Coordinates of C-alpha atoms and ligand atoms in Angstrom, one line a residue:
X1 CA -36.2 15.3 16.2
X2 CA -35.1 17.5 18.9
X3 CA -31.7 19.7 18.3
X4 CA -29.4 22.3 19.9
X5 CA -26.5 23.9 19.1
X6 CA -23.5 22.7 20.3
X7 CA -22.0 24.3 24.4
X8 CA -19.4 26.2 22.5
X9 CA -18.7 28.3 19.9
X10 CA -16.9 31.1 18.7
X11 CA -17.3 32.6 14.5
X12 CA -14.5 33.8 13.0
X13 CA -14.7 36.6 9.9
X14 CA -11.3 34.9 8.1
X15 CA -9.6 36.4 5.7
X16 CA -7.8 33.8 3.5
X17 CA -4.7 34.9 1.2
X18 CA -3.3 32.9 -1.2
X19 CA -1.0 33.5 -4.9
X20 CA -2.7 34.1 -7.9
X21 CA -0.3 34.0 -11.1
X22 CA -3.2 35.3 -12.9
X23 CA -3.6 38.4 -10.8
X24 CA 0.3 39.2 -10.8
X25 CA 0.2 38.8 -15.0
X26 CA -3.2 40.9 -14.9
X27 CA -0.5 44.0 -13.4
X28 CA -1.5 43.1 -9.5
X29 CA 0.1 42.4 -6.5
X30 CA -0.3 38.2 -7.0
X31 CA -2.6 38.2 -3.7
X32 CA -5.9 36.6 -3.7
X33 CA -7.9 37.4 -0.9
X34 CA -10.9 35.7 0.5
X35 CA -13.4 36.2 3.5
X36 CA -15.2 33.8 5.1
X37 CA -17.1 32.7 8.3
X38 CA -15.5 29.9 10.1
X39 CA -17.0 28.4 13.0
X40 CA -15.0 27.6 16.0
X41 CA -16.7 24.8 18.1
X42 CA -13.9 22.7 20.3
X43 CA -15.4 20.0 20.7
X44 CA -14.9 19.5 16.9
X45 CA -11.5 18.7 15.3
X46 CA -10.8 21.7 13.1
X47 CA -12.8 25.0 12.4
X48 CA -15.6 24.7 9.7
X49 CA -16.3 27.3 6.8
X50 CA -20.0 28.1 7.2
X51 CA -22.2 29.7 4.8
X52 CA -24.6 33.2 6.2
X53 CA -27.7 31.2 6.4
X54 CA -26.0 28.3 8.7
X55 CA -24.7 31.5 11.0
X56 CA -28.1 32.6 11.1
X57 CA -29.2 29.9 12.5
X58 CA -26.9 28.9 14.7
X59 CA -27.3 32.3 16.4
X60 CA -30.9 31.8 16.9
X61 CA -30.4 28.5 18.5
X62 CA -30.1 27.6 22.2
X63 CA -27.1 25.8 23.3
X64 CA -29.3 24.7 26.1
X65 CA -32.8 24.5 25.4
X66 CA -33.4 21.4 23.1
X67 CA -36.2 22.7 19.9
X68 CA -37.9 20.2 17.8
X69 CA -37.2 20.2 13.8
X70 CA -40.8 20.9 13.0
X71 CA -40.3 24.1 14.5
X72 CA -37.4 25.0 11.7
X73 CA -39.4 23.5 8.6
X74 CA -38.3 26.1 6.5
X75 CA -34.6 25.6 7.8
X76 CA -34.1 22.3 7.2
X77 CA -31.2 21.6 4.3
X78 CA -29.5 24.3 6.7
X79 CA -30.8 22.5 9.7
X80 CA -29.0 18.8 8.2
X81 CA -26.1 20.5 7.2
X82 CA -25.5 21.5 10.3
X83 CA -26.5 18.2 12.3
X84 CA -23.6 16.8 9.7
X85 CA -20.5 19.0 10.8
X86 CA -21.7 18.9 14.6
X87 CA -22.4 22.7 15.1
X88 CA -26.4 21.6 16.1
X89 CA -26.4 18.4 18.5
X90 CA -29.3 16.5 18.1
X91 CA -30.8 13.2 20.3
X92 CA -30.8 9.7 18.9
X93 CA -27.9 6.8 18.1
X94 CA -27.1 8.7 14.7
X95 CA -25.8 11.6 15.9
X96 CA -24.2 10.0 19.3
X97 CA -20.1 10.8 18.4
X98 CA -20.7 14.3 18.0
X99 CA -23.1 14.5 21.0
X100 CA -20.9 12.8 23.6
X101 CA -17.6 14.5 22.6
X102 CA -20.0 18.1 23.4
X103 CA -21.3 16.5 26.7
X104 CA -17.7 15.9 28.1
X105 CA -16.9 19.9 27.1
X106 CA -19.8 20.8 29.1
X107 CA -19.1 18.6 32.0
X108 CA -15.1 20.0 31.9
X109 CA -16.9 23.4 32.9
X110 CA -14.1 25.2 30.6
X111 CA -14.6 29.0 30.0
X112 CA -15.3 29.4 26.0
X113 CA -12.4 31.6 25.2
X114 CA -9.8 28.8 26.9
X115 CA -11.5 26.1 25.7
X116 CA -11.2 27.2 21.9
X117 CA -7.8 28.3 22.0
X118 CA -6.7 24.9 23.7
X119 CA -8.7 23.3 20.9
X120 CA -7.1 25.1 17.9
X121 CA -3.2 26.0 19.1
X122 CA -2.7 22.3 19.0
X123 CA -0.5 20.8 16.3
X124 CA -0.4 17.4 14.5
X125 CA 3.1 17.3 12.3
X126 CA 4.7 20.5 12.7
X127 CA 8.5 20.8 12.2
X128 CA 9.6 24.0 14.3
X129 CA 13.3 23.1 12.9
X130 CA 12.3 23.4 9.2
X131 CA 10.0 26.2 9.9
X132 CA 13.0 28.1 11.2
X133 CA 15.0 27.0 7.8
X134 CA 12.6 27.9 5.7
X135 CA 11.9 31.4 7.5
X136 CA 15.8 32.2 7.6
X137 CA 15.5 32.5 11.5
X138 CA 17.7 30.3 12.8
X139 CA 20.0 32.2 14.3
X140 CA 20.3 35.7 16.3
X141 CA 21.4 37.4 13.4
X142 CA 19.1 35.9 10.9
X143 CA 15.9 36.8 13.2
X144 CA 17.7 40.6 13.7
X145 CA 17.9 40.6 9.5
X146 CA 14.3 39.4 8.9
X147 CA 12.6 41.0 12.3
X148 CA 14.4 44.2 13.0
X149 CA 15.6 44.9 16.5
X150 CA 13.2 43.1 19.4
X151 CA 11.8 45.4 22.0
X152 CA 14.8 46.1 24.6
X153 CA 15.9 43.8 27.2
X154 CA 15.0 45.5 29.9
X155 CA 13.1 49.1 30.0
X156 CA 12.9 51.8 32.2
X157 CA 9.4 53.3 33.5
X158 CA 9.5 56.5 35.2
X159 CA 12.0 59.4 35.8
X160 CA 15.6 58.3 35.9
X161 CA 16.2 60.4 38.5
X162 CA 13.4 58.7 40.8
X163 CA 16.0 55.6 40.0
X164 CA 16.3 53.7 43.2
X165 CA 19.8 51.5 43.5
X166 CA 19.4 48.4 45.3
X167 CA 22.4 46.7 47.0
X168 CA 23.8 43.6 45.5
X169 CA 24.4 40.7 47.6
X170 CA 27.1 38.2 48.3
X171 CA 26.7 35.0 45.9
X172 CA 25.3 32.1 48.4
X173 CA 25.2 28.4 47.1
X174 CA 21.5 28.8 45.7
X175 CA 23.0 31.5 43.8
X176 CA 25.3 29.8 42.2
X177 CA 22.7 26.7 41.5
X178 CA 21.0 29.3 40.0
X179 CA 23.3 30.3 37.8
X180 CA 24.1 26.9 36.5
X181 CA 20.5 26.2 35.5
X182 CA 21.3 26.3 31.4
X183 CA 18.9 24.6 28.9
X184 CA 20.4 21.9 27.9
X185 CA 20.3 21.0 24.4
X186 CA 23.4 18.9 24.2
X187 CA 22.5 15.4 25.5
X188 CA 24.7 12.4 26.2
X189 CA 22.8 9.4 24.5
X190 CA 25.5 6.8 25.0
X191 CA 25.6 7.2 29.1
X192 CA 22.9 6.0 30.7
X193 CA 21.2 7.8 34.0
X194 CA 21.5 5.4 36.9
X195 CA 17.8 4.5 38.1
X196 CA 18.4 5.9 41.6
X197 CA 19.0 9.6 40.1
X198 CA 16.4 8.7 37.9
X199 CA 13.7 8.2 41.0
X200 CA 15.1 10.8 42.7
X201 CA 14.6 13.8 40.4
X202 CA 10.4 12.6 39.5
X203 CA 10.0 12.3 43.5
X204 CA 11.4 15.6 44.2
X205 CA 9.9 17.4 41.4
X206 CA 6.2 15.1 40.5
X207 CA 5.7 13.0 44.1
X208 CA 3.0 14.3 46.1
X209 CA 4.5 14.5 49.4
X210 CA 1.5 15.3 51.7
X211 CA -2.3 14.5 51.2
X212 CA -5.1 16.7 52.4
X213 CA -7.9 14.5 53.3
X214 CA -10.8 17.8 53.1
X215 CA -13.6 14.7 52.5
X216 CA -12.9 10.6 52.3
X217 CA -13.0 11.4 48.3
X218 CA -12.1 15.6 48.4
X219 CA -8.2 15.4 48.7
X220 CA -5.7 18.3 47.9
X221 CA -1.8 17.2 47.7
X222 CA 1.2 19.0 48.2
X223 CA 3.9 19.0 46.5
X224 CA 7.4 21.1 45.7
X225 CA 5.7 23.3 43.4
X226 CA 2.6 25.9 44.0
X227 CA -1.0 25.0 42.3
X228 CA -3.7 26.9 41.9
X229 CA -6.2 25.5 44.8
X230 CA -4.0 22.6 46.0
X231 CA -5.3 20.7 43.0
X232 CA -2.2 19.2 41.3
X233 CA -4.2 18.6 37.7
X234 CA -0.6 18.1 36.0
X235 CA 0.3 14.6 35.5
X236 CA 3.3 13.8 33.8
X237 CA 4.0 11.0 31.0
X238 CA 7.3 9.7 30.9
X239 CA 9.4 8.7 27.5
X240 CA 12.2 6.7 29.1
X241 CA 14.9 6.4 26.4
X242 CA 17.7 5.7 28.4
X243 CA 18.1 4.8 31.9
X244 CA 19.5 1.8 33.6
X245 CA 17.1 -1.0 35.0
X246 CA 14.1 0.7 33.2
X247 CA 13.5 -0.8 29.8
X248 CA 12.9 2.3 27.0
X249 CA 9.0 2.9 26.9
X250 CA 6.3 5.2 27.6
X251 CA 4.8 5.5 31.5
X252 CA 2.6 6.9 33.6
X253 CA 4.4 8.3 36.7
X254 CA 1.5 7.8 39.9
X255 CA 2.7 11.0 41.9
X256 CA 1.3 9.1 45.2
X257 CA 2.8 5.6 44.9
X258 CA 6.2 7.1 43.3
X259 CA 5.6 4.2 41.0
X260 CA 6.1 4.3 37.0
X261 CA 2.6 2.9 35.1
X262 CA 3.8 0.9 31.5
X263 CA 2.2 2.4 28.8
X264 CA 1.5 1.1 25.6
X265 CA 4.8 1.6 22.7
X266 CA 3.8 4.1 20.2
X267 CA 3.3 3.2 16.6
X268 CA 6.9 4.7 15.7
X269 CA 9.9 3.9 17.1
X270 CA 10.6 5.7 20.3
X271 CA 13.7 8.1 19.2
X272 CA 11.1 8.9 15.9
X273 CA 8.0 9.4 18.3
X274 CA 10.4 11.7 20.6
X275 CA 11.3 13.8 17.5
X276 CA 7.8 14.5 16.3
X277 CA 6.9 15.3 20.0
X278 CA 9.2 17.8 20.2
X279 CA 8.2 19.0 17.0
X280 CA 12.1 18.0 15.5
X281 CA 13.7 19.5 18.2
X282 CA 16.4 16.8 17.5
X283 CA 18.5 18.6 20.3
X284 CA 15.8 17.2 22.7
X285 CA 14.6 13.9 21.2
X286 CA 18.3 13.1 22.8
X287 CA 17.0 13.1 26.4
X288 CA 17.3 10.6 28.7
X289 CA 14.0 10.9 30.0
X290 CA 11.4 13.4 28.1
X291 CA 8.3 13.9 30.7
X292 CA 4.8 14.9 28.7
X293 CA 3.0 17.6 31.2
X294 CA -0.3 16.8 30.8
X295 CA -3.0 18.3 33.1
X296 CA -6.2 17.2 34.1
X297 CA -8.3 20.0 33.0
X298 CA -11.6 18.7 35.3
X299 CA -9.7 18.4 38.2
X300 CA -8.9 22.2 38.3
X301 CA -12.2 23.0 36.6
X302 CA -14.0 21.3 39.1
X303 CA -13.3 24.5 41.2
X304 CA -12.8 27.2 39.2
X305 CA -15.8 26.1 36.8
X306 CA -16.3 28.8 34.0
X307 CA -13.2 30.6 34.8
X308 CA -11.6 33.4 33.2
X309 CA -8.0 32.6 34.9
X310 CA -8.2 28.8 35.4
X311 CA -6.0 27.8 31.8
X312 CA -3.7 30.3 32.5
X313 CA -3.2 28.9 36.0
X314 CA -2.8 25.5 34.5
X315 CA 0.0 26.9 32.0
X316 CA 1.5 28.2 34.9
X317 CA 1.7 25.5 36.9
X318 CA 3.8 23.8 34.3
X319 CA 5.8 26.2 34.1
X320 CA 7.0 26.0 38.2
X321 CA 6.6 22.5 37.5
X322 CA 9.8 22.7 34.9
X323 CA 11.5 25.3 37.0
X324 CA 11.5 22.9 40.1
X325 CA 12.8 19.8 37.2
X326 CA 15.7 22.4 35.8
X327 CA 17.2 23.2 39.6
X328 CA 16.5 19.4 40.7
X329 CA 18.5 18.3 37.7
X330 CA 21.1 21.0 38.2
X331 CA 22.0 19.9 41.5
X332 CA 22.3 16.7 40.5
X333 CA 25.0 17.1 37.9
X334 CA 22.3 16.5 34.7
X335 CA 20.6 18.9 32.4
X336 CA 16.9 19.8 31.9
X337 CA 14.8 21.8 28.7
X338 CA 11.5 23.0 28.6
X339 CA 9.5 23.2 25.6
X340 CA 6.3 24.3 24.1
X341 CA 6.8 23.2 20.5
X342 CA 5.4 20.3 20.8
X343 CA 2.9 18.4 18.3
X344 CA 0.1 17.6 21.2
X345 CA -2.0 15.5 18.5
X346 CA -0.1 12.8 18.3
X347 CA 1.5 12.6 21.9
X348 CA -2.7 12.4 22.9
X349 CA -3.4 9.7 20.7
X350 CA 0.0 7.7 21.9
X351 CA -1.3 8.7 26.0
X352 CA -5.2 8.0 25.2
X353 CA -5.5 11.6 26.2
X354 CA -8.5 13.1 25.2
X355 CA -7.5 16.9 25.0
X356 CA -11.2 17.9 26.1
X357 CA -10.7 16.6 29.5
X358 CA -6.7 16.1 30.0
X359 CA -4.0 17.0 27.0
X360 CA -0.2 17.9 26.6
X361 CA 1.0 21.4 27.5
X362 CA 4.6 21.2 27.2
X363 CA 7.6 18.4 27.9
X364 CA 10.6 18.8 29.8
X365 CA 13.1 16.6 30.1
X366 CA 16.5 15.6 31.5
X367 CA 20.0 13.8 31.4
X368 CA 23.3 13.8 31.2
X369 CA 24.8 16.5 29.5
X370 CA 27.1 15.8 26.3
X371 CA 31.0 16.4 26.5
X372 CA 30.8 18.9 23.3
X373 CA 28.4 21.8 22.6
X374 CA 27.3 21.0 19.2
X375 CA 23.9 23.1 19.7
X376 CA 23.9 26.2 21.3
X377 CA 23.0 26.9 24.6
X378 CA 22.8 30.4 26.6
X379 CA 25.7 30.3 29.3
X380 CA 27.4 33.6 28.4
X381 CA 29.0 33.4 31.7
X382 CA 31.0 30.4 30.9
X383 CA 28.5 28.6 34.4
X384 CA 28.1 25.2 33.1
X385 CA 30.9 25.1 29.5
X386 CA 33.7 26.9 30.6
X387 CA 33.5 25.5 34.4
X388 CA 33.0 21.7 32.9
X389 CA 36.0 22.4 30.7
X390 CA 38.5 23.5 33.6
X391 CA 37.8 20.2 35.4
Ligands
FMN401 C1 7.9 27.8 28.2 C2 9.2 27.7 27.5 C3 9.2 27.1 26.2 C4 10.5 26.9 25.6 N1 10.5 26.3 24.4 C5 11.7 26.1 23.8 C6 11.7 25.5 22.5 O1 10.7 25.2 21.9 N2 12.9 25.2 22.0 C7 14.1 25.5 22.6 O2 15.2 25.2 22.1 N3 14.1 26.1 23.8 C8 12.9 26.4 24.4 N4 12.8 27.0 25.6 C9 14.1 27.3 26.3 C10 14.5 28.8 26.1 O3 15.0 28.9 24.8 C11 15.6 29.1 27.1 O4 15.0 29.2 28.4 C12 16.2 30.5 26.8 O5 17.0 30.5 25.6 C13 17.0 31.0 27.9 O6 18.1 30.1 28.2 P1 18.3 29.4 29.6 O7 17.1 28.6 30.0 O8 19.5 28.6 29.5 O9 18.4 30.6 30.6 C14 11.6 27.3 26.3 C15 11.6 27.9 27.5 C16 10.4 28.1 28.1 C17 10.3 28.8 29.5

């Protein structure tokens, strides 16, 4: 049989802690700690403990040049061990699963370190809002009790008396657009957004709005945010909970036809799958519309192949992407939320997303703001609150 070891992987020296009642009765601290090698492959599901001799091996293995067995006789319960977890790839039907899922990670052309921290920052069933509970970091005053003071909010570099004053200018009407973007975490679930609005906002922010025809099949977009090389590789998933003329459901929005693509339902209800998106956000499972920004990782890969910057590009191109959603929704009257806590596992499995080639990076989302603040939001200046109240 002919092997190799798998495109990527990174090994870890862990240190595992854990509490030992027998160690705090012996007169210790009640901390067990444990070191051991884990091996971080991402086209795998989860890192795998591996013992010294399967890191030995797997170091002298090529992840490209394919070895026959008989060559590793004296290797081989390491050498099936191995083939089991899918650290060493090998030819024939038997080991196909593990095989294909490392072809598509060499085809996606991801650079090693990106491709492992996309595969192992992803969550399945985490509850951010319990986490926070349980941590006694809810609030501002809780995080300053258990954290100490955070760095300050703004610091100064140089001499002070080097400072430079710069004028202030006169508010214009951007300014003050600006100043009413506030995360909205206070939703109106009994008013629905009218359809129009609705098409209005995913065409301004997600609608390509010129094509680039380089080749007959090479074609770069434009649309009202930046991208790295033209390429556009973040397509967003809609969960439409409440607007008029659009039954509640998950879609694909197609950014050229400005057209919504039906989905399959999730296996949970929609307000349930919603809340374990957002990781039990419950102040944004209340959105009218939650959008899942999901990026084609070949697309951009397909240029910048191997690249150190190309993930971080990606992440920022969702973030401009959330910034363009949060002003479009401003101006219209609604409110918008960004958020990374989100639990990508499921959300793939409910998109058919496979995370090696496309996956969730965040989800924004927008609507109608509620009459009452019942979560709190950052307006200090009273922009969106205070002005609502006075009308
Ligand atoms: C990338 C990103 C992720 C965020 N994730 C969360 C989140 O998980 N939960 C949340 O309540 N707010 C989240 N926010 C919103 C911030 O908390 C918010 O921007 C901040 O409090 C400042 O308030 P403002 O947006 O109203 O100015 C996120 C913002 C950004 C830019």
């Amino acid at each position: 049989m002919r092997i190799r070891r798998c495109s990527i992987l990174l090994l870890e020296p862990r240190e595992e802690t854990t509490f030992d009642l027998e160690a705090l009765l012996g007169g210790g601290n009640g901390l067990h700690s444990e070191q051991s090698w884990l091996a971080l492959a991402p086209h795998l599901d989860a890192p795998l403990k591996v013992s010294i001799e399967e890191r030995e091996l797997l170091g002298r293995l090529s992840p490209t040049e394919w070895v026959d067995t008989k060559a590793l006789a004296g290797d081989g319960s390491t050498v099936r061990q191995l083939l089991k977890t899918g650290l060493l790839i090998a030819r024939g039907k038997r080991h196909a699963a593990h095989r294909e899922r490392d072809e598509r990670l060499r085809e996606t052309h991801w650079h090693p370190l990106a491709a492992t921290f996309h595969a192992f920052t992803r969550w399945s069933t985490l509850d951010t809002v319990q986490g926070m509970r349980d941590s006694g970091t809810e609030t501002p005053e809780q995080m300053r009790a258990a954290f100490g003071p955070p760095p300050v909010a703004a610091p100064s570099r140089g001499e002070a008396s080097s400072s430079l004053s710069l004028p202030r200018a006169e508010p214009t009407a951007f300014d003050e657009l600006l100043g009413r973007r506030v995360t909205c975490r206070n939703f109106d679930a009994a008013r629905p957004l009218p359809r129009a609005l609705f098409a209005q906002l995913l065409q301004r922010v997600f609608s390509v709005q010129a094509e680039v025809h380089a080749c007959e099949d090479t074609v770069f977009v434009k649309k009202t945010s930046p991208s790295g090389g033209g390429l556009h590789p973040v397509e967003a998933y809609l969960l439409v909970q409440n607007v008029d003329g659009v039954a509640p459901g998950l879609y694909h929005y197609h950014a050229l036809d400005h057209a919504l693509e039906l989905m399959s339902m999730p296996t949970l209800p929609l307000r349930e799958f919603a809340m374990q998106a957002v990781a039990h956000q419950h102040w944004f499972a209340d959105a009218h519309v939650l959008v899942v920004l999901a990026p084609r990782f070949d697309r951009t890969f397909w240029k910048y192949r191997h690249h150190a910057k190309a993930y971080r590009v990606i992440a920022l191109e969702a973030g401009h992407l959330s910034q363009t959603l949060y002003l479009s929704a401003t101006e219209a009257g609604l409110g918008a939320f960004i958020t990374g806590a989100i639990n990508e596992v499921p959300i793939e499995q409910a998109l058919g997303l496979d995370p090696v080639r496309d996956g969730a990076l965040a989800i924004c989302g927008f609507g109608w703001r509620g009459e009452a603040m019942e979560t709190a939001e950052l307006d200090p200046v009273g922009a969106v609150w205070e002005a609502a109240a006075e009308r």
